[in-house]
Amino acid sequence: MTEPGGRPSTPWRVLAWLAAHAPRRMQAQDFARLAGYLLSAIAILGFAGLAAEVLEGETLAFDRAVLLALRDAGDPSEPIGPRWFEEVARDITGLGSHVILIGLTLAVTGYLVLVRKRAAALLVLASIGGGTALSAGLKVLFQRPRPDLVPHAVEVYTASFPSGHAMLSAVTYLTLGAIIAQVEARWRTRGYVLFLAITTTLLVGASRVYLGVHWPTDVLAGWCLGAAWALLCWLVALTLQRRGQVETPDSES
């Protein structure tokens, strides 16, 4: 990533400076923490920038262009692609519903309790509960109307910004993925869990735009804030592990 003139972008310059000036004995986990703080800050700034542009109406042209690009040019009520693909999108968007996310959270919490990682279980509940409350509060604050450019392919009842499905999918899947990875000793299992979490989050958000129930910037904002929340929860988990307040991968289960 570069800026005009070929210079590395600011985040990469910060990482390069940290790598050059960090103590030689700094552990890999310390670098991971620094990267986590930097990425969460970038995600929060991304959300703030999107929110400002949305409030000023600067994103409307982009939002309209993307929504119309996903619709049949001759009949905007029909999404592009075969009929079965629309049904697949509905199934995928269901993975971001409150029922599925609450059920998944309780299932993972129960698993952590069964393997005697009770502090991690409490952290899961607090992290996802806090993210859910934040999402609901922001919807009330912004009160952005849903898209009226194309018909909605599924029923919706709340305000549009930020996308609750996109944000809560990121909050839930990424937080669960990060915390499970943090208490899992095998790196292959960590990578697999995080891959599933990221992929599911992206698919759910994309399905909301395809089905016409969210502006693209709603979803982008939801991803940014949800990812930032998940990163911060992961950093909290790291800190609590160092203090011995949350179980480590080597804890007996």
Coordinates of N, CA, C and O in Angstrom, one line a residue, residues 14-189:
V14 N 4.2 3.1 10.2 CA 4.1 2.9 11.6 C 4.6 1.5 12.0 O 5.5 1.3 12.9
L15 N 4.2 0.5 11.3 CA 4.6 -0.9 11.5 C 6.1 -1.0 11.3 O 6.8 -1.7 12.0
A16 N 6.6 -0.4 10.2 CA 8.1 -0.4 9.9 C 8.9 0.2 11.0 O 9.9 -0.3 11.5
W17 N 8.4 1.4 11.6 CA 9.1 2.0 12.7 C 9.1 1.2 13.9 O 10.1 1.0 14.6
L18 N 8.0 0.5 14.2 CA 7.9 -0.4 15.4 C 8.9 -1.5 15.2 O 9.5 -1.9 16.2
A19 N 8.9 -2.1 14.0 CA 9.8 -3.2 13.8 C 11.3 -2.8 14.0 O 12.1 -3.6 14.5
A20 N 11.6 -1.6 13.6 CA 13.0 -1.1 13.7 C 13.4 -0.7 15.1 O 14.6 -0.8 15.5
H21 N 12.4 -0.2 15.9 CA 12.8 0.3 17.2 C 12.3 -0.6 18.3 O 12.6 -0.2 19.5
A22 N 11.6 -1.7 18.1 CA 11.2 -2.5 19.2 C 12.4 -3.2 19.8 O 13.4 -3.5 19.1
P23 N 12.3 -3.6 21.1 CA 13.4 -4.3 21.7 C 13.6 -5.7 21.0 O 12.6 -6.3 20.6
R24 N 14.8 -6.1 21.0 CA 15.2 -7.3 20.3 C 14.5 -8.5 20.9 O 14.2 -9.5 20.3
R25 N 14.2 -8.4 22.2 CA 13.6 -9.6 22.9 C 12.1 -9.5 22.9 O 11.5 -10.3 23.5
M26 N 11.5 -8.6 22.2 CA 10.1 -8.5 22.1 C 9.5 -9.8 21.5 O 10.0 -10.2 20.5
Q27 N 8.5 -10.4 22.2 CA 8.0 -11.6 21.7 C 7.0 -11.4 20.6 O 6.5 -10.3 20.3
A28 N 6.7 -12.5 19.8 CA 5.8 -12.4 18.7 C 4.4 -12.0 19.2 O 3.7 -11.2 18.5
Q29 N 4.0 -12.4 20.4 CA 2.7 -11.9 20.9 C 2.7 -10.4 21.1 O 1.6 -9.8 20.9
D30 N 3.8 -9.8 21.5 CA 3.8 -8.4 21.6 C 3.6 -7.7 20.3 O 2.9 -6.7 20.2
F31 N 4.2 -8.2 19.2 CA 4.0 -7.6 17.9 C 2.5 -7.8 17.5 O 1.9 -6.9 16.9
A32 N 2.0 -9.0 17.8 CA 0.5 -9.2 17.5 C -0.3 -8.2 18.2 O -1.3 -7.7 17.7
R33 N 0.0 -7.9 19.5 CA -0.8 -6.9 20.2 C -0.7 -5.5 19.6 O -1.7 -4.8 19.4
L34 N 0.5 -5.1 19.2 CA 0.7 -3.8 18.5 C -0.1 -3.8 17.2 O -0.8 -2.8 16.9
A35 N 0.0 -4.9 16.5 CA -0.8 -4.9 15.2 C -2.3 -4.9 15.5 O -3.0 -4.2 14.7
G36 N -2.7 -5.5 16.5 CA -4.2 -5.5 16.9 C -4.6 -4.1 17.2 O -5.7 -3.7 16.8
Y37 N -3.9 -3.4 18.0 CA -4.2 -2.0 18.4 C -4.3 -1.1 17.1 O -5.2 -0.3 16.9
L38 N -3.3 -1.3 16.2 CA -3.2 -0.5 15.0 C -4.4 -0.8 14.1 O -5.1 0.1 13.6
L39 N -4.7 -2.1 13.9 CA -5.8 -2.4 13.0 C -7.2 -2.0 13.6 O -8.1 -1.6 12.9
S40 N -7.3 -2.1 14.9 CA -8.6 -1.7 15.5 C -8.8 -0.2 15.4 O -9.9 0.3 15.1
A41 N -7.7 0.6 15.5 CA -7.8 2.0 15.3 C -8.1 2.4 13.9 O -8.9 3.3 13.6
I42 N -7.5 1.7 12.9 CA -7.8 1.9 11.5 C -9.3 1.6 11.2 O -10.0 2.4 10.6
A43 N -9.8 0.5 11.8 CA -11.2 0.1 11.6 C -12.2 1.2 12.2 O -13.2 1.5 11.6
I44 N -11.8 1.7 13.4 CA -12.7 2.7 14.0 C -12.7 4.0 13.2 O -13.7 4.6 13.0
L45 N -11.5 4.4 12.7 CA -11.4 5.6 11.9 C -12.2 5.4 10.6 O -12.8 6.3 10.1
G46 N -12.2 4.1 10.0 CA -12.9 3.8 8.8 C -14.4 4.0 9.1 O -15.1 4.6 8.3
F47 N -14.9 3.5 10.2 CA -16.3 3.7 10.6 C -16.6 5.1 10.7 O -17.7 5.6 10.2
A48 N -15.8 5.9 11.4 CA -16.1 7.3 11.7 C -16.1 8.1 10.3 O -17.0 8.9 10.1
G49 N -15.2 7.7 9.4 CA -15.2 8.4 8.1 C -16.5 8.1 7.3 O -17.1 9.0 6.7
L50 N -16.9 6.8 7.3 CA -18.1 6.4 6.6 C -19.3 7.1 7.3 O -20.2 7.6 6.5
A51 N -19.4 7.2 8.6 CA -20.5 7.8 9.3 C -20.6 9.3 8.9 O -21.7 9.8 8.6
A52 N -19.5 9.9 8.8 CA -19.5 11.4 8.5 C -20.0 11.6 7.0 O -20.8 12.5 6.8
E53 N -19.5 10.7 6.1 CA -19.9 10.8 4.7 C -21.4 10.5 4.5 O -22.1 11.2 3.8
V54 N -21.9 9.5 5.3 CA -23.3 9.2 5.2 C -24.2 10.3 5.7 O -25.2 10.6 5.1
L55 N -23.8 10.9 6.8 CA -24.6 12.0 7.4 C -24.6 13.2 6.4 O -25.6 13.9 6.4
E56 N -23.6 13.4 5.6 CA -23.5 14.5 4.7 C -24.1 14.2 3.3 O -24.2 15.0 2.5
G57 N -24.5 12.9 3.2 CA -25.1 12.5 1.9 C -24.1 12.3 0.8 O -24.5 12.1 -0.4
E58 N -22.9 12.2 1.1 CA -21.8 12.0 0.1 C -21.7 10.6 -0.5 O -21.1 10.5 -1.5
T59 N -22.3 9.7 0.1 CA -22.2 8.3 -0.3 C -23.3 7.8 -1.2 O -23.3 6.7 -1.7
L60 N -24.3 8.7 -1.4 CA -25.6 8.2 -2.0 C -25.3 7.7 -3.5 O -25.9 6.7 -3.9
A61 N -24.5 8.4 -4.2 CA -24.2 8.0 -5.6 C -23.6 6.6 -5.6 O -23.9 5.8 -6.5
F62 N -22.6 6.4 -4.8 CA -21.9 5.1 -4.7 C -22.9 4.0 -4.3 O -23.0 3.0 -4.9
D63 N -23.7 4.3 -3.3 CA -24.7 3.3 -2.8 C -25.7 2.9 -3.9 O -26.0 1.8 -4.1
R64 N -26.2 3.9 -4.6 CA -27.2 3.7 -5.6 C -26.6 2.9 -6.8 O -27.2 1.9 -7.3
A65 N -25.3 3.2 -7.1 CA -24.7 2.5 -8.3 C -24.5 1.1 -7.9 O -24.7 0.2 -8.8
V66 N -24.0 0.7 -6.7 CA -23.8 -0.7 -6.4 C -25.1 -1.4 -6.3 O -25.2 -2.6 -6.8
L67 N -26.1 -0.9 -5.7 CA -27.4 -1.6 -5.6 C -28.0 -1.9 -7.0 O -28.5 -3.0 -7.3
L68 N -27.9 -0.9 -7.9 CA -28.5 -1.1 -9.2 C -27.7 -2.0 -10.0 O -28.2 -2.8 -10.9
A69 N -26.4 -2.1 -9.8 CA -25.5 -3.0 -10.5 C -25.8 -4.5 -10.1 O -25.6 -5.4 -10.9
L70 N -26.5 -4.7 -9.0 CA -26.8 -6.0 -8.5 C -28.3 -6.4 -8.9 O -28.8 -7.4 -8.5
R71 N -28.9 -5.5 -9.8 CA -30.3 -5.8 -10.2 C -30.4 -5.9 -11.7 O -29.5 -5.4 -12.4
D72 N -31.4 -6.6 -12.1 CA -31.7 -6.8 -13.6 C -32.0 -5.4 -14.2 O -32.8 -4.7 -13.6
A73 N -31.3 -5.0 -15.2 CA -31.4 -3.7 -15.8 C -32.8 -3.4 -16.3 O -33.4 -2.3 -16.2
G74 N -33.5 -4.5 -16.7 CA -34.9 -4.3 -17.2 C -35.9 -4.4 -16.2 O -37.1 -4.0 -16.4
D75 N -35.6 -5.0 -15.0 CA -36.5 -5.1 -13.9 C -35.8 -5.0 -12.6 O -35.3 -6.0 -12.1
P76 N -35.7 -3.8 -12.0 CA -35.0 -3.6 -10.7 C -35.5 -4.5 -9.6 O -34.8 -4.6 -8.6
S77 N -36.7 -5.0 -9.7 CA -37.2 -5.9 -8.6 C -36.5 -7.2 -8.5 O -36.7 -7.9 -7.5
E78 N -35.8 -7.6 -9.6 CA -35.1 -8.9 -9.7 C -33.6 -8.7 -9.5 O -33.0 -8.0 -10.3
P79 N -33.0 -9.4 -8.5 CA -31.6 -9.4 -8.4 C -30.9 -10.2 -9.6 O -31.6 -11.0 -10.2
I80 N -29.7 -9.8 -9.9 CA -29.0 -10.5 -11.0 C -28.7 -12.0 -10.6 O -28.7 -12.3 -9.4
G81 N -28.6 -12.9 -11.6 CA -28.3 -14.2 -11.3 C -29.5 -15.1 -11.3 O -30.7 -14.6 -11.4
P82 N -29.3 -16.4 -11.3 CA -30.5 -17.4 -11.3 C -31.3 -17.3 -10.0 O -30.9 -16.8 -9.0
R83 N -32.5 -17.8 -10.1 CA -33.5 -17.8 -9.0 C -32.9 -18.5 -7.8 O -33.1 -18.0 -6.6
W84 N -32.2 -19.6 -8.0 CA -31.7 -20.3 -6.8 C -30.7 -19.6 -6.1 O -30.5 -19.7 -4.9
F85 N -30.0 -18.7 -6.7 CA -28.9 -17.9 -6.1 C -29.5 -16.9 -5.1 O -29.0 -16.7 -4.0
E86 N -30.7 -16.4 -5.4 CA -31.4 -15.5 -4.4 C -31.8 -16.3 -3.2 O -31.7 -15.8 -2.1
E87 N -32.2 -17.5 -3.4 CA -32.6 -18.4 -2.2 C -31.3 -18.7 -1.4 O -31.4 -18.7 -0.1
V88 N -30.2 -18.9 -2.0 CA -28.9 -19.1 -1.3 C -28.6 -17.8 -0.5 O -28.2 -17.9 0.7
A89 N -28.8 -16.7 -1.1 CA -28.5 -15.4 -0.4 C -29.4 -15.3 0.9 O -28.9 -14.8 1.9
R90 N -30.6 -15.7 0.8 CA -31.5 -15.6 1.9 C -31.1 -16.6 3.0 O -31.1 -16.2 4.2
D91 N -30.6 -17.7 2.6 CA -30.1 -18.7 3.6 C -28.8 -18.1 4.3 O -28.7 -18.2 5.5
I92 N -28.0 -17.5 3.5 CA -26.7 -17.0 4.1 C -27.0 -15.8 5.0 O -26.4 -15.7 6.1
T93 N -28.0 -14.9 4.6 CA -28.3 -13.8 5.4 C -28.8 -14.2 6.8 O -28.7 -13.5 7.8
G94 N -29.5 -15.4 6.8 CA -30.0 -15.9 8.1 C -28.9 -16.2 9.1 O -29.2 -16.3 10.3
L95 N -27.7 -16.4 8.6 CA -26.6 -16.7 9.6 C -26.3 -15.5 10.4 O -25.5 -15.6 11.4
G96 N -26.8 -14.3 10.0 CA -26.5 -13.1 10.8 C -27.8 -12.7 11.6 O -27.8 -11.6 12.2
S97 N -28.8 -13.6 11.7 CA -30.0 -13.2 12.4 C -29.7 -13.4 13.9 O -28.8 -14.1 14.4
H98 N -30.5 -12.7 14.7 CA -30.3 -12.7 16.2 C -30.5 -14.1 16.7 O -29.8 -14.6 17.6
V99 N -31.4 -14.9 16.2 CA -31.7 -16.3 16.6 C -30.4 -17.1 16.5 O -30.0 -17.8 17.4
I100 N -29.9 -17.1 15.3 CA -28.7 -17.9 15.0 C -27.5 -17.4 15.8 O -26.8 -18.3 16.4
L101 N -27.3 -16.1 15.9 CA -26.1 -15.6 16.6 C -26.2 -15.9 18.1 O -25.2 -16.2 18.8
I102 N -27.4 -15.7 18.7 CA -27.6 -16.0 20.1 C -27.4 -17.5 20.4 O -26.7 -17.9 21.3
G103 N -28.0 -18.4 19.5 CA -27.8 -19.8 19.6 C -26.3 -20.2 19.6 O -25.9 -21.0 20.3
L104 N -25.6 -19.7 18.6 CA -24.2 -20.0 18.4 C -23.4 -19.5 19.6 O -22.5 -20.3 20.1
T105 N -23.7 -18.3 20.1 CA -23.0 -17.8 21.3 C -23.2 -18.7 22.5 O -22.2 -19.1 23.2
L106 N -24.4 -19.1 22.7 CA -24.7 -20.0 23.9 C -24.0 -21.4 23.7 O -23.6 -22.0 24.7
A107 N -24.0 -21.9 22.4 CA -23.4 -23.2 22.2 C -21.9 -23.1 22.5 O -21.3 -24.0 23.1
V108 N -21.2 -22.1 22.0 CA -19.8 -21.9 22.3 C -19.5 -21.7 23.7 O -18.6 -22.3 24.3
T109 N -20.3 -20.9 24.4 CA -20.2 -20.7 25.8 C -20.3 -22.0 26.6 O -19.5 -22.3 27.5
G110 N -21.3 -22.8 26.2 CA -21.5 -24.1 26.9 C -20.3 -25.0 26.7 O -19.8 -25.7 27.6
Y111 N -19.7 -25.0 25.4 CA -18.5 -25.8 25.2 C -17.4 -25.4 26.1 O -16.7 -26.2 26.7
L112 N -17.1 -24.0 26.2 CA -16.0 -23.5 27.0 C -16.2 -23.9 28.5 O -15.3 -24.2 29.2
V113 N -17.5 -23.9 28.9 CA -17.7 -24.3 30.3 C -17.4 -25.8 30.5 O -16.8 -26.2 31.5
L114 N -17.8 -26.6 29.5 CA -17.6 -28.1 29.6 C -16.1 -28.4 29.6 O -15.7 -29.4 30.3
V115 N -15.3 -27.6 28.9 CA -13.8 -27.9 28.9 C -13.1 -27.1 30.0 O -11.9 -27.0 29.9
R116 N -13.9 -26.6 30.9 CA -13.3 -25.9 32.1 C -12.6 -24.6 31.8 O -11.6 -24.3 32.4
K117 N -13.1 -23.9 30.8 CA -12.6 -22.6 30.5 C -13.7 -21.6 30.8 O -14.2 -20.9 29.9
R118 N -14.0 -21.5 32.1 CA -15.2 -20.7 32.5 C -14.9 -19.2 32.3 O -15.9 -18.5 32.0
A119 N -13.7 -18.8 32.6 CA -13.4 -17.3 32.4 C -13.6 -16.9 31.0 O -14.1 -15.9 30.6
A120 N -13.1 -17.8 30.1 CA -13.2 -17.5 28.6 C -14.7 -17.5 28.2 O -15.1 -16.7 27.4
A121 N -15.5 -18.4 28.8 CA -17.0 -18.4 28.6 C -17.6 -17.0 29.0 O -18.4 -16.5 28.2
L122 N -17.2 -16.5 30.1 CA -17.8 -15.2 30.6 C -17.3 -14.1 29.7 O -18.1 -13.2 29.4
L123 N -16.1 -14.2 29.2 CA -15.6 -13.2 28.3 C -16.4 -13.2 27.0 O -16.7 -12.1 26.4
V124 N -16.7 -14.4 26.5 CA -17.5 -14.5 25.3 C -18.9 -13.8 25.4 O -19.3 -13.0 24.6
L125 N -19.5 -14.1 26.5 CA -20.9 -13.5 26.8 C -20.8 -12.0 26.9 O -21.6 -11.2 26.3
A126 N -19.7 -11.5 27.6 CA -19.6 -10.0 27.8 C -19.3 -9.3 26.5 O -19.8 -8.3 26.2
S127 N -18.4 -10.0 25.7 CA -18.0 -9.4 24.4 C -19.1 -9.2 23.4 O -19.4 -8.2 22.9
I128 N -19.9 -10.3 23.3 CA -20.9 -10.3 22.3 C -22.1 -9.5 22.8 O -22.8 -8.8 22.0
G129 N -22.4 -9.6 24.1 CA -23.5 -8.8 24.6 C -23.2 -7.3 24.5 O -24.1 -6.5 24.1
G130 N -22.0 -6.9 24.7 CA -21.6 -5.5 24.6 C -21.7 -5.0 23.1 O -22.2 -3.9 22.9
G131 N -21.2 -5.9 22.2 CA -21.3 -5.5 20.8 C -22.7 -5.4 20.3 O -23.1 -4.5 19.5
T132 N -23.6 -6.3 20.8 CA -25.0 -6.2 20.4 C -25.7 -4.9 20.9 O -26.4 -4.3 20.2
A133 N -25.4 -4.5 22.1 CA -25.9 -3.3 22.7 C -25.4 -2.1 21.9 O -26.1 -1.1 21.6
L134 N -24.1 -2.1 21.5 CA -23.5 -1.0 20.7 C -24.2 -0.9 19.4 O -24.6 0.2 18.9
S135 N -24.5 -2.0 18.7 CA -25.1 -2.0 17.4 C -26.5 -1.4 17.5 O -26.9 -0.5 16.7
A136 N -27.3 -1.8 18.5 CA -28.6 -1.3 18.7 C -28.6 0.2 19.0 O -29.5 1.0 18.4
G137 N -27.7 0.6 19.8 CA -27.6 2.1 20.1 C -27.3 2.9 18.9 O -27.8 4.0 18.7
L138 N -26.4 2.4 18.1 CA -26.0 3.2 16.9 C -27.1 3.3 15.9 O -27.3 4.4 15.2
K139 N -27.9 2.3 15.7 CA -29.1 2.3 14.8 C -30.1 3.4 15.3 O -30.6 4.2 14.5
V140 N -30.3 3.5 16.6 CA -31.2 4.5 17.1 C -30.6 5.9 16.9 O -31.3 6.9 16.6
L141 N -29.3 6.0 17.1 CA -28.6 7.3 16.9 C -28.7 7.8 15.5 O -29.0 9.0 15.3
F142 N -28.4 7.0 14.5 CA -28.3 7.5 13.1 C -29.6 7.5 12.4 O -29.9 8.4 11.6
Q143 N -30.5 6.5 12.7 CA -31.8 6.5 12.1 C -31.8 6.7 10.6 O -32.6 7.4 10.0
R144 N -30.9 6.0 9.9 CA -30.9 6.1 8.4 C -32.0 5.2 7.8 O -32.1 4.0 8.2
P145 N -32.8 5.7 6.9 CA -33.8 4.9 6.3 C -33.2 3.8 5.5 O -32.1 3.9 4.9
R146 N -34.0 2.7 5.3 CA -33.6 1.6 4.5 C -33.6 2.0 3.0 O -34.3 3.0 2.7
P147 N -32.9 1.3 2.2 CA -33.0 1.6 0.7 C -34.4 1.5 0.2 O -35.1 0.6 0.5
D148 N -34.8 2.5 -0.6 CA -36.1 2.5 -1.3 C -35.9 2.4 -2.8 O -36.9 2.6 -3.5
L149 N -34.7 2.1 -3.2 CA -34.4 2.1 -4.6 C -34.9 0.8 -5.3 O -35.3 0.8 -6.5
V150 N -34.8 -0.3 -4.5 CA -35.2 -1.6 -5.1 C -36.1 -2.3 -4.0 O -36.0 -2.0 -2.8
P151 N -36.9 -3.2 -4.4 CA -37.7 -3.9 -3.4 C -36.8 -4.8 -2.5 O -35.8 -5.3 -2.9
H152 N -37.3 -4.9 -1.2 CA -36.6 -5.7 -0.3 C -36.9 -7.2 -0.5 O -38.1 -7.5 -0.5
A153 N -35.9 -8.1 -0.5 CA -36.2 -9.5 -0.7 C -36.4 -10.2 0.6 O -36.8 -11.4 0.6
V154 N -36.2 -9.5 1.8 CA -36.5 -10.1 3.1 C -37.1 -9.0 3.9 O -36.9 -7.8 3.6
E155 N -37.8 -9.3 5.0 CA -38.5 -8.3 5.8 C -37.4 -7.7 6.7 O -36.5 -8.3 7.2
V156 N -37.6 -6.4 7.0 CA -36.7 -5.6 7.9 C -37.5 -4.7 8.7 O -38.6 -4.2 8.3
Y157 N -37.0 -4.4 9.9 CA -37.8 -3.7 10.9 C -37.1 -2.6 11.6 O -37.7 -1.8 12.3
T158 N -35.8 -2.5 11.4 CA -35.0 -1.5 12.1 C -34.3 -0.5 11.1 O -34.5 -0.6 9.9
A159 N -33.6 0.5 11.7 CA -32.9 1.5 10.8 C -31.8 0.8 10.1 O -31.4 -0.3 10.4
S160 N -31.2 1.6 9.2 CA -30.3 0.9 8.2 C -28.8 1.0 8.6 O -28.0 0.1 8.2
F161 N -28.4 2.1 9.3 CA -27.0 2.3 9.5 C -26.6 2.2 11.0 O -27.3 2.8 11.8
P162 N -25.6 1.4 11.3 CA -24.9 0.5 10.5 C -25.7 -0.8 10.3 O -26.6 -1.1 11.1
S163 N -25.3 -1.6 9.3 CA -26.0 -2.9 9.1 C -25.8 -3.8 10.4 O -24.7 -4.1 10.8
G164 N -27.0 -4.1 11.0 CA -26.9 -5.0 12.2 C -26.4 -6.4 11.9 O -25.6 -7.0 12.6
H165 N -26.8 -6.9 10.7 CA -26.3 -8.3 10.3 C -24.8 -8.3 10.1 O -24.1 -9.2 10.6
A166 N -24.3 -7.2 9.4 CA -22.9 -7.2 9.1 C -22.1 -7.0 10.4 O -21.1 -7.7 10.7
M167 N -22.6 -6.0 11.2 CA -21.8 -5.7 12.5 C -21.9 -6.9 13.5 O -20.9 -7.3 14.0
L168 N -23.1 -7.4 13.7 CA -23.2 -8.5 14.7 C -22.6 -9.8 14.2 O -22.1 -10.6 15.0
S169 N -22.6 -10.0 12.9 CA -21.8 -11.2 12.4 C -20.3 -11.0 12.7 O -19.7 -12.0 13.1
A170 N -19.8 -9.8 12.4 CA -18.4 -9.5 12.7 C -18.2 -9.7 14.2 O -17.2 -10.3 14.6
V171 N -19.0 -9.0 15.0 CA -18.9 -9.1 16.5 C -18.9 -10.5 16.9 O -18.0 -11.0 17.7
T172 N -19.9 -11.3 16.5 CA -20.0 -12.7 17.0 C -19.0 -13.6 16.4 O -18.3 -14.3 17.1
Y173 N -19.0 -13.8 15.1 CA -18.1 -14.7 14.5 C -16.6 -14.4 14.7 O -15.8 -15.3 15.0
L174 N -16.2 -13.1 14.5 CA -14.8 -12.8 14.7 C -14.4 -12.9 16.2 O -13.3 -13.3 16.5
T175 N -15.3 -12.4 17.1 CA -15.0 -12.5 18.5 C -14.9 -14.0 19.0 O -13.9 -14.4 19.7
L176 N -15.8 -14.8 18.6 CA -15.8 -16.2 18.9 C -14.5 -16.9 18.3 O -13.8 -17.6 18.9
G177 N -14.3 -16.5 17.0 CA -13.1 -17.1 16.4 C -11.8 -16.7 17.1 O -10.9 -17.5 17.3
A178 N -11.7 -15.4 17.4 CA -10.5 -14.9 18.1 C -10.3 -15.5 19.5 O -9.2 -15.9 19.8
I179 N -11.4 -15.6 20.2 CA -11.3 -16.2 21.6 C -11.0 -17.7 21.6 O -10.2 -18.2 22.3
I180 N -11.7 -18.4 20.7 CA -11.4 -19.8 20.5 C -10.0 -20.0 20.1 O -9.3 -20.9 20.6
A181 N -9.5 -19.2 19.1 CA -8.1 -19.4 18.7 C -7.2 -19.1 19.9 O -6.1 -19.7 20.0
Q182 N -7.6 -18.2 20.7 CA -6.7 -17.8 21.8 C -6.6 -18.9 22.9 O -5.6 -19.0 23.6
V183 N -7.6 -19.7 23.0 CA -7.5 -20.8 24.0 C -7.2 -22.2 23.3 O -7.3 -23.2 24.0
E184 N -6.9 -22.1 22.0 CA -6.6 -23.4 21.3 C -5.1 -23.4 21.0 O -4.5 -22.4 20.5
A185 N -4.4 -24.5 21.4 CA -3.0 -24.6 21.3 C -2.5 -24.8 19.8 O -1.4 -24.4 19.5
R186 N -3.2 -25.5 19.0 CA -2.8 -25.9 17.7 C -3.0 -24.8 16.7 O -4.1 -24.3 16.5
W187 N -1.9 -24.4 16.0 CA -2.0 -23.2 15.1 C -2.9 -23.5 13.9 O -3.6 -22.6 13.3
R188 N -3.0 -24.8 13.4 CA -3.8 -25.1 12.3 C -5.3 -25.0 12.6 O -6.1 -24.5 11.8
T189 N -5.6 -25.4 13.9 CA -7.0 -25.2 14.3 C -7.3 -23.7 14.4 O -8.4 -23.2 14.1

